[in-house]
């Protein structure tokens, strides 16, 4: 199945397609701007982040939804991104609230901002080693190797005119462990766990990159702000 989240609209919310996108059916939380979706494969739970009203969970394939905001302060209710690691821990990046973690399917959340110098989180990604990468609005990228207990800034090679490379809007990892960052200055790649980054923009006609995705063949797709 394919799930998409849409913006605030009378017909907004989450839509699902079971035929490769030919048709779509709304499955939950209409009239809320959906910013992110994550699926916990071990039990099929669906988690969705929204703008201003926090996080919802479905345990029945989207038929019903429950708001799960215990532990999220007001600043944590504006959710930009969600990610789930191999242990089933759920991580959420918010506007102004930083990063939160749940170890019990979202029943409770704990703020984990130790080492972050920027609490406006735009993106999250987790590699096969369980290392978590966070993209921020203006302070570049951060990495955690201890399930989010502490964070280290990893900006070597991230750059751009007026520092726009530090706006890391999207992150993705491939099967080789390479990390890709979509920024306001295009795409950057790291082959050493984020220690160093190289800009890879050849062929991009618009370098304002908002989203990245990698398929099972290793092909990379970038969505831009126009073009």
mmCIF file with all atom_site columns, C-alpha atoms in Angstrom:
data_model
loop_
_atom_site.group_PDB
_atom_site.id
_atom_site.type_symbol
_atom_site.label_atom_id
_atom_site.label_alt_id
_atom_site.label_comp_id
_atom_site.label_asym_id
_atom_site.label_entity_id
_atom_site.label_seq_id
_atom_site.pdbx_PDB_ins_code
_atom_site.Cartn_x
_atom_site.Cartn_y
_atom_site.Cartn_z
_atom_site.occupancy
_atom_site.B_iso_or_equiv
_atom_site.pdbx_formal_charge
_atom_site.auth_seq_id
_atom_site.auth_comp_id
_atom_site.auth_asym_id
_atom_site.auth_atom_id
_atom_site.pdbx_PDB_model_num
ATOM 1   C CA . UNK A 1 1   ? 0.000   0.000  0.000   1.00 0.00 ? 1   UNK A CA 1
ATOM 2   C CA . UNK A 1 2   ? 0.982   3.638  -0.513  1.00 0.00 ? 2   UNK A CA 1
ATOM 3   C CA . UNK A 1 3   ? 0.101   6.241  2.127   1.00 0.00 ? 3   UNK A CA 1
ATOM 4   C CA . UNK A 1 4   ? 0.210   10.011 1.636   1.00 0.00 ? 4   UNK A CA 1
ATOM 5   C CA . UNK A 1 5   ? -0.466  12.876 4.001   1.00 0.00 ? 5   UNK A CA 1
ATOM 6   C CA . UNK A 1 6   ? -2.140  16.026 2.756   1.00 0.00 ? 6   UNK A CA 1
ATOM 7   C CA . UNK A 1 7   ? -2.480  19.566 4.022   1.00 0.00 ? 7   UNK A CA 1
ATOM 8   C CA . UNK A 1 8   ? -5.349  21.193 5.879   1.00 0.00 ? 8   UNK A CA 1
ATOM 9   C CA . UNK A 1 9   ? -8.441  20.907 3.715   1.00 0.00 ? 9   UNK A CA 1
ATOM 10  C CA . UNK A 1 10  ? -12.029 19.752 3.984   1.00 0.00 ? 10  UNK A CA 1
ATOM 11  C CA . UNK A 1 11  ? -10.921 16.598 2.159   1.00 0.00 ? 11  UNK A CA 1
ATOM 12  C CA . UNK A 1 12  ? -7.476  16.466 3.735   1.00 0.00 ? 12  UNK A CA 1
ATOM 13  C CA . UNK A 1 13  ? -5.839  13.900 5.974   1.00 0.00 ? 13  UNK A CA 1
ATOM 14  C CA . UNK A 1 14  ? -4.341  10.532 5.031   1.00 0.00 ? 14  UNK A CA 1
ATOM 15  C CA . UNK A 1 15  ? -5.064  8.705  1.807   1.00 0.00 ? 15  UNK A CA 1
ATOM 16  C CA . UNK A 1 16  ? -4.193  5.130  0.844   1.00 0.00 ? 16  UNK A CA 1
ATOM 17  C CA . UNK A 1 17  ? -3.769  3.477  -2.533  1.00 0.00 ? 17  UNK A CA 1
ATOM 18  C CA . UNK A 1 18  ? -3.698  -0.300 -3.020  1.00 0.00 ? 18  UNK A CA 1
ATOM 19  C CA . UNK A 1 19  ? -3.225  -0.166 -6.811  1.00 0.00 ? 19  UNK A CA 1
ATOM 20  C CA . UNK A 1 20  ? 0.077   1.707  -7.239  1.00 0.00 ? 20  UNK A CA 1
ATOM 21  C CA . UNK A 1 21  ? -1.578  5.114  -7.037  1.00 0.00 ? 21  UNK A CA 1
ATOM 22  C CA . UNK A 1 22  ? -4.319  4.690  -9.636  1.00 0.00 ? 22  UNK A CA 1
ATOM 23  C CA . UNK A 1 23  ? -7.045  5.298  -7.036  1.00 0.00 ? 23  UNK A CA 1
ATOM 24  C CA . UNK A 1 24  ? -7.015  6.730  -3.517  1.00 0.00 ? 24  UNK A CA 1
ATOM 25  C CA . UNK A 1 25  ? -9.236  6.365  -0.450  1.00 0.00 ? 25  UNK A CA 1
ATOM 26  C CA . UNK A 1 26  ? -9.173  8.599  2.617   1.00 0.00 ? 26  UNK A CA 1
ATOM 27  C CA . UNK A 1 27  ? -8.451  6.520  5.736   1.00 0.00 ? 27  UNK A CA 1
ATOM 28  C CA . UNK A 1 28  ? -8.098  8.879  8.662   1.00 0.00 ? 28  UNK A CA 1
ATOM 29  C CA . UNK A 1 29  ? -7.880  12.141 10.595  1.00 0.00 ? 29  UNK A CA 1
ATOM 30  C CA . UNK A 1 30  ? -9.460  14.433 7.986   1.00 0.00 ? 30  UNK A CA 1
ATOM 31  C CA . UNK A 1 31  ? -9.190  18.196 8.358   1.00 0.00 ? 31  UNK A CA 1
ATOM 32  C CA . UNK A 1 32  ? -5.740  18.001 9.921   1.00 0.00 ? 32  UNK A CA 1
ATOM 33  C CA . UNK A 1 33  ? -2.545  18.934 8.053   1.00 0.00 ? 33  UNK A CA 1
ATOM 34  C CA . UNK A 1 34  ? -0.514  15.713 7.933   1.00 0.00 ? 34  UNK A CA 1
ATOM 35  C CA . UNK A 1 35  ? 3.236   16.317 7.877   1.00 0.00 ? 35  UNK A CA 1
ATOM 36  C CA . UNK A 1 36  ? 4.718   12.827 8.268   1.00 0.00 ? 36  UNK A CA 1
ATOM 37  C CA . UNK A 1 37  ? 3.862   9.128  8.326   1.00 0.00 ? 37  UNK A CA 1
ATOM 38  C CA . UNK A 1 38  ? 5.770   6.140  9.737   1.00 0.00 ? 38  UNK A CA 1
ATOM 39  C CA . UNK A 1 39  ? 4.819   2.454  9.899   1.00 0.00 ? 39  UNK A CA 1
ATOM 40  C CA . UNK A 1 40  ? 6.076   0.060  12.548  1.00 0.00 ? 40  UNK A CA 1
ATOM 41  C CA . UNK A 1 41  ? 6.500   -3.129 10.542  1.00 0.00 ? 41  UNK A CA 1
ATOM 42  C CA . UNK A 1 42  ? 6.605   -5.465 13.540  1.00 0.00 ? 42  UNK A CA 1
ATOM 43  C CA . UNK A 1 43  ? 2.959   -4.820 14.391  1.00 0.00 ? 43  UNK A CA 1
ATOM 44  C CA . UNK A 1 44  ? 1.613   -2.763 11.514  1.00 0.00 ? 44  UNK A CA 1
ATOM 45  C CA . UNK A 1 45  ? 0.916   0.305  13.638  1.00 0.00 ? 45  UNK A CA 1
ATOM 46  C CA . UNK A 1 46  ? 0.716   3.558  11.661  1.00 0.00 ? 46  UNK A CA 1
ATOM 47  C CA . UNK A 1 47  ? 1.947   6.800  13.195  1.00 0.00 ? 47  UNK A CA 1
ATOM 48  C CA . UNK A 1 48  ? 1.273   10.201 11.713  1.00 0.00 ? 48  UNK A CA 1
ATOM 49  C CA . UNK A 1 49  ? 2.553   13.643 12.641  1.00 0.00 ? 49  UNK A CA 1
ATOM 50  C CA . UNK A 1 50  ? 0.482   16.764 12.209  1.00 0.00 ? 50  UNK A CA 1
ATOM 51  C CA . UNK A 1 51  ? 0.951   20.500 12.343  1.00 0.00 ? 51  UNK A CA 1
ATOM 52  C CA . UNK A 1 52  ? -0.209  21.871 15.706  1.00 0.00 ? 52  UNK A CA 1
ATOM 53  C CA . UNK A 1 53  ? -2.134  18.839 17.046  1.00 0.00 ? 53  UNK A CA 1
ATOM 54  C CA . UNK A 1 54  ? 0.670   16.346 17.620  1.00 0.00 ? 54  UNK A CA 1
ATOM 55  C CA . UNK A 1 55  ? 0.783   12.645 16.772  1.00 0.00 ? 55  UNK A CA 1
ATOM 56  C CA . UNK A 1 56  ? -1.883  10.053 15.991  1.00 0.00 ? 56  UNK A CA 1
ATOM 57  C CA . UNK A 1 57  ? -1.663  6.259  15.994  1.00 0.00 ? 57  UNK A CA 1
ATOM 58  C CA . UNK A 1 58  ? -3.722  3.590  14.262  1.00 0.00 ? 58  UNK A CA 1
ATOM 59  C CA . UNK A 1 59  ? -3.534  -0.062 15.270  1.00 0.00 ? 59  UNK A CA 1
ATOM 60  C CA . UNK A 1 60  ? -6.126  -1.275 12.713  1.00 0.00 ? 60  UNK A CA 1
ATOM 61  C CA . UNK A 1 61  ? -4.684  -0.267 9.345   1.00 0.00 ? 61  UNK A CA 1
ATOM 62  C CA . UNK A 1 62  ? -6.047  3.254  9.496   1.00 0.00 ? 62  UNK A CA 1
ATOM 63  C CA . UNK A 1 63  ? -9.667  2.471  10.347  1.00 0.00 ? 63  UNK A CA 1
ATOM 64  C CA . UNK A 1 64  ? -9.413  4.324  13.676  1.00 0.00 ? 64  UNK A CA 1
ATOM 65  C CA . UNK A 1 65  ? -6.964  6.867  15.085  1.00 0.00 ? 65  UNK A CA 1
ATOM 66  C CA . UNK A 1 66  ? -5.948  7.856  18.614  1.00 0.00 ? 66  UNK A CA 1
ATOM 67  C CA . UNK A 1 67  ? -4.110  11.023 19.581  1.00 0.00 ? 67  UNK A CA 1
ATOM 68  C CA . UNK A 1 68  ? -0.920  10.123 21.506  1.00 0.00 ? 68  UNK A CA 1
ATOM 69  C CA . UNK A 1 69  ? 0.607   13.308 22.897  1.00 0.00 ? 69  UNK A CA 1
ATOM 70  C CA . UNK A 1 70  ? 1.500   12.292 26.469  1.00 0.00 ? 70  UNK A CA 1
ATOM 71  C CA . UNK A 1 71  ? 4.780   14.047 27.249  1.00 0.00 ? 71  UNK A CA 1
ATOM 72  C CA . UNK A 1 72  ? 4.710   16.371 24.255  1.00 0.00 ? 72  UNK A CA 1
ATOM 73  C CA . UNK A 1 73  ? 4.657   20.050 25.293  1.00 0.00 ? 73  UNK A CA 1
ATOM 74  C CA . UNK A 1 74  ? 3.031   22.720 23.163  1.00 0.00 ? 74  UNK A CA 1
ATOM 75  C CA . UNK A 1 75  ? 6.297   23.166 21.236  1.00 0.00 ? 75  UNK A CA 1
ATOM 76  C CA . UNK A 1 76  ? 6.305   19.459 20.424  1.00 0.00 ? 76  UNK A CA 1
ATOM 77  C CA . UNK A 1 77  ? 2.859   19.372 18.852  1.00 0.00 ? 77  UNK A CA 1
ATOM 78  C CA . UNK A 1 78  ? 4.086   20.869 15.570  1.00 0.00 ? 78  UNK A CA 1
ATOM 79  C CA . UNK A 1 79  ? 5.543   17.657 14.136  1.00 0.00 ? 79  UNK A CA 1
ATOM 80  C CA . UNK A 1 80  ? 7.738   17.758 11.028  1.00 0.00 ? 80  UNK A CA 1
ATOM 81  C CA . UNK A 1 81  ? 9.114   14.236 10.837  1.00 0.00 ? 81  UNK A CA 1
ATOM 82  C CA . UNK A 1 82  ? 8.896   10.704 12.271  1.00 0.00 ? 82  UNK A CA 1
ATOM 83  C CA . UNK A 1 83  ? 11.310  7.758  12.234  1.00 0.00 ? 83  UNK A CA 1
ATOM 84  C CA . UNK A 1 84  ? 11.329  4.267  13.788  1.00 0.00 ? 84  UNK A CA 1
ATOM 85  C CA . UNK A 1 85  ? 14.458  2.216  14.541  1.00 0.00 ? 85  UNK A CA 1
ATOM 86  C CA . UNK A 1 86  ? 14.955  -1.546 14.543  1.00 0.00 ? 86  UNK A CA 1
ATOM 87  C CA . UNK A 1 87  ? 14.186  -1.705 18.287  1.00 0.00 ? 87  UNK A CA 1
ATOM 88  C CA . UNK A 1 88  ? 10.782  -0.150 17.703  1.00 0.00 ? 88  UNK A CA 1
ATOM 89  C CA . UNK A 1 89  ? 11.679  3.184  19.275  1.00 0.00 ? 89  UNK A CA 1
ATOM 90  C CA . UNK A 1 90  ? 9.827   6.073  17.650  1.00 0.00 ? 90  UNK A CA 1
ATOM 91  C CA . UNK A 1 91  ? 11.475  9.456  17.151  1.00 0.00 ? 91  UNK A CA 1
ATOM 92  C CA . UNK A 1 92  ? 9.758   12.688 16.240  1.00 0.00 ? 92  UNK A CA 1
ATOM 93  C CA . UNK A 1 93  ? 11.231  16.013 15.208  1.00 0.00 ? 93  UNK A CA 1
ATOM 94  C CA . UNK A 1 94  ? 9.214   19.121 15.963  1.00 0.00 ? 94  UNK A CA 1
ATOM 95  C CA . UNK A 1 95  ? 9.136   22.862 15.425  1.00 0.00 ? 95  UNK A CA 1
ATOM 96  C CA . UNK A 1 96  ? 10.893  24.575 18.363  1.00 0.00 ? 96  UNK A CA 1
ATOM 97  C CA . UNK A 1 97  ? 10.533  21.522 20.640  1.00 0.00 ? 97  UNK A CA 1
ATOM 98  C CA . UNK A 1 98  ? 13.427  19.526 19.243  1.00 0.00 ? 98  UNK A CA 1
ATOM 99  C CA . UNK A 1 99  ? 13.369  15.722 19.240  1.00 0.00 ? 99  UNK A CA 1
ATOM 100 C CA . UNK A 1 100 ? 11.213  13.357 21.283  1.00 0.00 ? 100 UNK A CA 1
ATOM 101 C CA . UNK A 1 101 ? 11.419  9.573  21.736  1.00 0.00 ? 101 UNK A CA 1
ATOM 102 C CA . UNK A 1 102 ? 8.869   6.919  22.641  1.00 0.00 ? 102 UNK A CA 1
ATOM 103 C CA . UNK A 1 103 ? 9.796   3.376  23.633  1.00 0.00 ? 103 UNK A CA 1
ATOM 104 C CA . UNK A 1 104 ? 6.205   2.182  24.129  1.00 0.00 ? 104 UNK A CA 1
ATOM 105 C CA . UNK A 1 105 ? 4.445   2.696  20.798  1.00 0.00 ? 105 UNK A CA 1
ATOM 106 C CA . UNK A 1 106 ? 3.776   6.368  21.464  1.00 0.00 ? 106 UNK A CA 1
ATOM 107 C CA . UNK A 1 107 ? 2.015   6.008  24.815  1.00 0.00 ? 107 UNK A CA 1
ATOM 108 C CA . UNK A 1 108 ? 4.612   8.380  26.314  1.00 0.00 ? 108 UNK A CA 1
ATOM 109 C CA . UNK A 1 109 ? 7.209   10.739 24.873  1.00 0.00 ? 109 UNK A CA 1
ATOM 110 C CA . UNK A 1 110 ? 10.489  12.029 26.332  1.00 0.00 ? 110 UNK A CA 1
ATOM 111 C CA . UNK A 1 111 ? 12.394  15.059 25.040  1.00 0.00 ? 111 UNK A CA 1
ATOM 112 C CA . UNK A 1 112 ? 15.969  14.131 24.000  1.00 0.00 ? 112 UNK A CA 1
ATOM 113 C CA . UNK A 1 113 ? 17.774  17.341 23.052  1.00 0.00 ? 113 UNK A CA 1
ATOM 114 C CA . UNK A 1 114 ? 21.164  16.841 24.765  1.00 0.00 ? 114 UNK A CA 1
ATOM 115 C CA . UNK A 1 115 ? 23.771  18.349 22.408  1.00 0.00 ? 115 UNK A CA 1
ATOM 116 C CA . UNK A 1 116 ? 21.323  19.950 19.989  1.00 0.00 ? 116 UNK A CA 1
ATOM 117 C CA . UNK A 1 117 ? 22.009  23.622 19.372  1.00 0.00 ? 117 UNK A CA 1
ATOM 118 C CA . UNK A 1 118 ? 18.859  24.033 17.268  1.00 0.00 ? 118 UNK A CA 1
ATOM 119 C CA . UNK A 1 119 ? 15.402  22.842 18.309  1.00 0.00 ? 119 UNK A CA 1
ATOM 120 C CA . UNK A 1 120 ? 13.719  23.385 14.927  1.00 0.00 ? 120 UNK A CA 1
ATOM 121 C CA . UNK A 1 121 ? 13.938  19.886 13.431  1.00 0.00 ? 121 UNK A CA 1
ATOM 122 C CA . UNK A 1 122 ? 13.086  19.397 9.761   1.00 0.00 ? 122 UNK A CA 1
ATOM 123 C CA . UNK A 1 123 ? 14.061  15.777 9.092   1.00 0.00 ? 123 UNK A CA 1
ATOM 124 C CA . UNK A 1 124 ? 15.111  12.471 10.640  1.00 0.00 ? 124 UNK A CA 1
ATOM 125 C CA . UNK A 1 125 ? 16.680  9.289  9.244   1.00 0.00 ? 125 UNK A CA 1
ATOM 126 C CA . UNK A 1 126 ? 18.078  6.111  10.805  1.00 0.00 ? 126 UNK A CA 1
ATOM 127 C CA . UNK A 1 127 ? 20.724  3.909  9.158   1.00 0.00 ? 127 UNK A CA 1
ATOM 128 C CA . UNK A 1 128 ? 21.265  0.159  9.423   1.00 0.00 ? 128 UNK A CA 1
ATOM 129 C CA . UNK A 1 129 ? 23.630  0.679  12.379  1.00 0.00 ? 129 UNK A CA 1
ATOM 130 C CA . UNK A 1 130 ? 20.881  2.401  14.331  1.00 0.00 ? 130 UNK A CA 1
ATOM 131 C CA . UNK A 1 131 ? 22.544  5.806  14.137  1.00 0.00 ? 131 UNK A CA 1
ATOM 132 C CA . UNK A 1 132 ? 20.013  8.629  14.011  1.00 0.00 ? 132 UNK A CA 1
ATOM 133 C CA . UNK A 1 133 ? 20.493  11.697 11.824  1.00 0.00 ? 133 UNK A CA 1
ATOM 134 C CA . UNK A 1 134 ? 18.582  14.926 12.335  1.00 0.00 ? 134 UNK A CA 1
ATOM 135 C CA . UNK A 1 135 ? 18.320  17.849 9.932   1.00 0.00 ? 135 UNK A CA 1
ATOM 136 C CA . UNK A 1 136 ? 17.675  21.314 11.309  1.00 0.00 ? 136 UNK A CA 1
ATOM 137 C CA . UNK A 1 137 ? 16.533  24.708 10.115  1.00 0.00 ? 137 UNK A CA 1
ATOM 138 C CA . UNK A 1 138 ? 19.796  26.624 9.918   1.00 0.00 ? 138 UNK A CA 1
ATOM 139 C CA . UNK A 1 139 ? 22.176  24.558 12.059  1.00 0.00 ? 139 UNK A CA 1
ATOM 140 C CA . UNK A 1 140 ? 22.872  21.696 9.673   1.00 0.00 ? 140 UNK A CA 1
ATOM 141 C CA . UNK A 1 141 ? 22.879  18.037 10.652  1.00 0.00 ? 141 UNK A CA 1
ATOM 142 C CA . UNK A 1 142 ? 23.272  16.184 13.937  1.00 0.00 ? 142 UNK A CA 1
ATOM 143 C CA . UNK A 1 143 ? 23.974  12.528 14.702  1.00 0.00 ? 143 UNK A CA 1
ATOM 144 C CA . UNK A 1 144 ? 23.185  10.283 17.658  1.00 0.00 ? 144 UNK A CA 1
ATOM 145 C CA . UNK A 1 145 ? 24.779  6.885  18.216  1.00 0.00 ? 145 UNK A CA 1
ATOM 146 C CA . UNK A 1 146 ? 22.990  6.166  21.518  1.00 0.00 ? 146 UNK A CA 1
ATOM 147 C CA . UNK A 1 147 ? 19.287  6.157  20.623  1.00 0.00 ? 147 UNK A CA 1
ATOM 148 C CA . UNK A 1 148 ? 19.050  9.916  20.946  1.00 0.00 ? 148 UNK A CA 1
ATOM 149 C CA . UNK A 1 149 ? 20.489  10.293 24.449  1.00 0.00 ? 149 UNK A CA 1
ATOM 150 C CA . UNK A 1 150 ? 23.104  12.696 23.026  1.00 0.00 ? 150 UNK A CA 1
ATOM 151 C CA . UNK A 1 151 ? 23.696  14.495 19.730  1.00 0.00 ? 151 UNK A CA 1
ATOM 152 C CA . UNK A 1 152 ? 26.788  15.678 17.839  1.00 0.00 ? 152 UNK A CA 1
ATOM 153 C CA . UNK A 1 153 ? 26.779  18.306 15.098  1.00 0.00 ? 153 UNK A CA 1
ATOM 154 C CA . UNK A 1 154 ? 28.162  16.927 11.795  1.00 0.00 ? 154 UNK A CA 1
ATOM 155 C CA . UNK A 1 155 ? 28.462  19.802 9.315   1.00 0.00 ? 155 UNK A CA 1
ATOM 156 C CA . UNK A 1 156 ? 31.865  19.222 7.694   1.00 0.00 ? 156 UNK A CA 1
ATOM 157 C CA . UNK A 1 157 ? 31.271  19.959 3.992   1.00 0.00 ? 157 UNK A CA 1
ATOM 158 C CA . UNK A 1 158 ? 27.737  21.315 4.337   1.00 0.00 ? 158 UNK A CA 1
ATOM 159 C CA . UNK A 1 159 ? 27.822  24.791 2.889   1.00 0.00 ? 159 UNK A CA 1
ATOM 160 C CA . UNK A 1 160 ? 26.219  27.069 0.335   1.00 0.00 ? 160 UNK A CA 1
ATOM 161 C CA . UNK A 1 161 ? 25.570  30.690 -0.406  1.00 0.00 ? 161 UNK A CA 1
ATOM 162 C CA . UNK A 1 162 ? 24.764  32.476 2.871   1.00 0.00 ? 162 UNK A CA 1
ATOM 163 C CA . UNK A 1 163 ? 24.940  29.146 4.683   1.00 0.00 ? 163 UNK A CA 1
ATOM 164 C CA . UNK A 1 164 ? 21.790  27.782 3.056   1.00 0.00 ? 164 UNK A CA 1
ATOM 165 C CA . UNK A 1 165 ? 23.262  24.283 3.066   1.00 0.00 ? 165 UNK A CA 1
ATOM 166 C CA . UNK A 1 166 ? 22.579  24.230 6.789   1.00 0.00 ? 166 UNK A CA 1
ATOM 167 C CA . UNK A 1 167 ? 18.825  24.001 6.163   1.00 0.00 ? 167 UNK A CA 1
ATOM 168 C CA . UNK A 1 168 ? 18.556  20.200 5.987   1.00 0.00 ? 168 UNK A CA 1
ATOM 169 C CA . UNK A 1 169 ? 14.971  19.594 4.918   1.00 0.00 ? 169 UNK A CA 1
ATOM 170 C CA . UNK A 1 170 ? 15.237  15.890 4.161   1.00 0.00 ? 170 UNK A CA 1
ATOM 171 C CA . UNK A 1 171 ? 17.480  12.915 4.911   1.00 0.00 ? 171 UNK A CA 1
ATOM 172 C CA . UNK A 1 172 ? 17.709  9.416  3.442   1.00 0.00 ? 172 UNK A CA 1
ATOM 173 C CA . UNK A 1 173 ? 20.076  6.453  3.730   1.00 0.00 ? 173 UNK A CA 1
ATOM 174 C CA . UNK A 1 174 ? 20.767  3.661  1.246   1.00 0.00 ? 174 UNK A CA 1
ATOM 175 C CA . UNK A 1 175 ? 21.717  0.007  1.706   1.00 0.00 ? 175 UNK A CA 1
ATOM 176 C CA . UNK A 1 176 ? 25.432  0.885  1.494   1.00 0.00 ? 176 UNK A CA 1
ATOM 177 C CA . UNK A 1 177 ? 25.143  3.181  4.491   1.00 0.00 ? 177 UNK A CA 1
ATOM 178 C CA . UNK A 1 178 ? 25.526  6.369  2.459   1.00 0.00 ? 178 UNK A CA 1
ATOM 179 C CA . UNK A 1 179 ? 23.539  9.337  3.779   1.00 0.00 ? 179 UNK A CA 1
ATOM 180 C CA . UNK A 1 180 ? 21.905  11.946 1.574   1.00 0.00 ? 180 UNK A CA 1
ATOM 181 C CA . UNK A 1 181 ? 20.759  15.375 2.718   1.00 0.00 ? 181 UNK A CA 1
ATOM 182 C CA . UNK A 1 182 ? 18.335  17.578 0.810   1.00 0.00 ? 182 UNK A CA 1
ATOM 183 C CA . UNK A 1 183 ? 18.969  21.253 1.523   1.00 0.00 ? 183 UNK A CA 1
ATOM 184 C CA . UNK A 1 184 ? 18.301  24.744 0.239   1.00 0.00 ? 184 UNK A CA 1
ATOM 185 C CA . UNK A 1 185 ? 21.629  24.361 -1.616  1.00 0.00 ? 185 UNK A CA 1
ATOM 186 C CA . UNK A 1 186 ? 20.885  21.016 -3.230  1.00 0.00 ? 186 UNK A CA 1
ATOM 187 C CA . UNK A 1 187 ? 21.843  17.472 -2.259  1.00 0.00 ? 187 UNK A CA 1
ATOM 188 C CA . UNK A 1 188 ? 24.836  16.443 -0.158  1.00 0.00 ? 188 UNK A CA 1
ATOM 189 C CA . UNK A 1 189 ? 26.180  12.927 0.324   1.00 0.00 ? 189 UNK A CA 1
ATOM 190 C CA . UNK A 1 190 ? 28.194  11.373 3.140   1.00 0.00 ? 190 UNK A CA 1
ATOM 191 C CA . UNK A 1 191 ? 29.922  8.003  2.830   1.00 0.00 ? 191 UNK A CA 1
ATOM 192 C CA . UNK A 1 192 ? 31.465  8.061  6.326   1.00 0.00 ? 192 UNK A CA 1
ATOM 193 C CA . UNK A 1 193 ? 28.478  8.161  8.672   1.00 0.00 ? 193 UNK A CA 1
ATOM 194 C CA . UNK A 1 194 ? 28.046  11.910 8.366   1.00 0.00 ? 194 UNK A CA 1
ATOM 195 C CA . UNK A 1 195 ? 31.584  12.922 9.291   1.00 0.00 ? 195 UNK A CA 1
ATOM 196 C CA . UNK A 1 196 ? 32.035  14.588 5.888   1.00 0.00 ? 196 UNK A CA 1
ATOM 197 C CA . UNK A 1 197 ? 29.638  15.769 3.187   1.00 0.00 ? 197 UNK A CA 1
ATOM 198 C CA . UNK A 1 198 ? 30.043  16.374 -0.561  1.00 0.00 ? 198 UNK A CA 1
ATOM 199 C CA . UNK A 1 199 ? 27.638  18.435 -2.655  1.00 0.00 ? 199 UNK A CA 1
ATOM 200 C CA . UNK A 1 200 ? 26.181  16.437 -5.604  1.00 0.00 ? 200 UNK A CA 1
ATOM 201 C CA . UNK A 1 201 ? 24.003  18.764 -7.679  1.00 0.00 ? 201 UNK A CA 1
ATOM 202 C CA . UNK A 1 202 ? 24.911  17.897 -11.257 1.00 0.00 ? 202 UNK A CA 1
ATOM 203 C CA . UNK A 1 203 ? 21.709  17.651 -13.309 1.00 0.00 ? 203 UNK A CA 1
ATOM 204 C CA . UNK A 1 204 ? 19.477  19.365 -10.767 1.00 0.00 ? 204 UNK A CA 1
ATOM 205 C CA . UNK A 1 205 ? 17.683  22.306 -12.389 1.00 0.00 ? 205 UNK A CA 1
ATOM 206 C CA . UNK A 1 206 ? 16.404  23.473 -9.019  1.00 0.00 ? 206 UNK A CA 1
ATOM 207 C CA . UNK A 1 207 ? 18.635  22.995 -5.996  1.00 0.00 ? 207 UNK A CA 1
ATOM 208 C CA . UNK A 1 208 ? 15.975  23.814 -3.404  1.00 0.00 ? 208 UNK A CA 1
ATOM 209 C CA . UNK A 1 209 ? 15.394  20.211 -2.319  1.00 0.00 ? 209 UNK A CA 1
ATOM 210 C CA . UNK A 1 210 ? 12.520  19.393 0.016   1.00 0.00 ? 210 UNK A CA 1
ATOM 211 C CA . UNK A 1 211 ? 12.271  15.601 -0.115  1.00 0.00 ? 211 UNK A CA 1
ATOM 212 C CA . UNK A 1 212 ? 14.379  12.528 -0.847  1.00 0.00 ? 212 UNK A CA 1
ATOM 213 C CA . UNK A 1 213 ? 13.518  8.860  -1.339  1.00 0.00 ? 213 UNK A CA 1
ATOM 214 C CA . UNK A 1 214 ? 15.597  5.801  -2.236  1.00 0.00 ? 214 UNK A CA 1
ATOM 215 C CA . UNK A 1 215 ? 14.154  2.605  -3.716  1.00 0.00 ? 215 UNK A CA 1
ATOM 216 C CA . UNK A 1 216 ? 15.350  -0.988 -3.375  1.00 0.00 ? 216 UNK A CA 1
ATOM 217 C CA . UNK A 1 217 ? 17.567  -0.598 -6.454  1.00 0.00 ? 217 UNK A CA 1
ATOM 218 C CA . UNK A 1 218 ? 19.376  2.327  -4.864  1.00 0.00 ? 218 UNK A CA 1
ATOM 219 C CA . UNK A 1 219 ? 17.844  4.910  -7.206  1.00 0.00 ? 219 UNK A CA 1
ATOM 220 C CA . UNK A 1 220 ? 17.465  8.309  -5.513  1.00 0.00 ? 220 UNK A CA 1
ATOM 221 C CA . UNK A 1 221 ? 14.542  10.645 -6.087  1.00 0.00 ? 221 UNK A CA 1
ATOM 222 C CA . UNK A 1 222 ? 14.535  14.339 -5.141  1.00 0.00 ? 222 UNK A CA 1
ATOM 223 C CA . UNK A 1 223 ? 11.538  16.635 -4.878  1.00 0.00 ? 223 UNK A CA 1
ATOM 224 C CA . UNK A 1 224 ? 12.263  20.341 -5.334  1.00 0.00 ? 224 UNK A CA 1
ATOM 225 C CA . UNK A 1 225 ? 10.609  23.652 -4.637  1.00 0.00 ? 225 UNK A CA 1
ATOM 226 C CA . UNK A 1 226 ? 9.577   24.251 -8.254  1.00 0.00 ? 226 UNK A CA 1
ATOM 227 C CA . UNK A 1 227 ? 10.905  22.403 -11.300 1.00 0.00 ? 227 UNK A CA 1
#
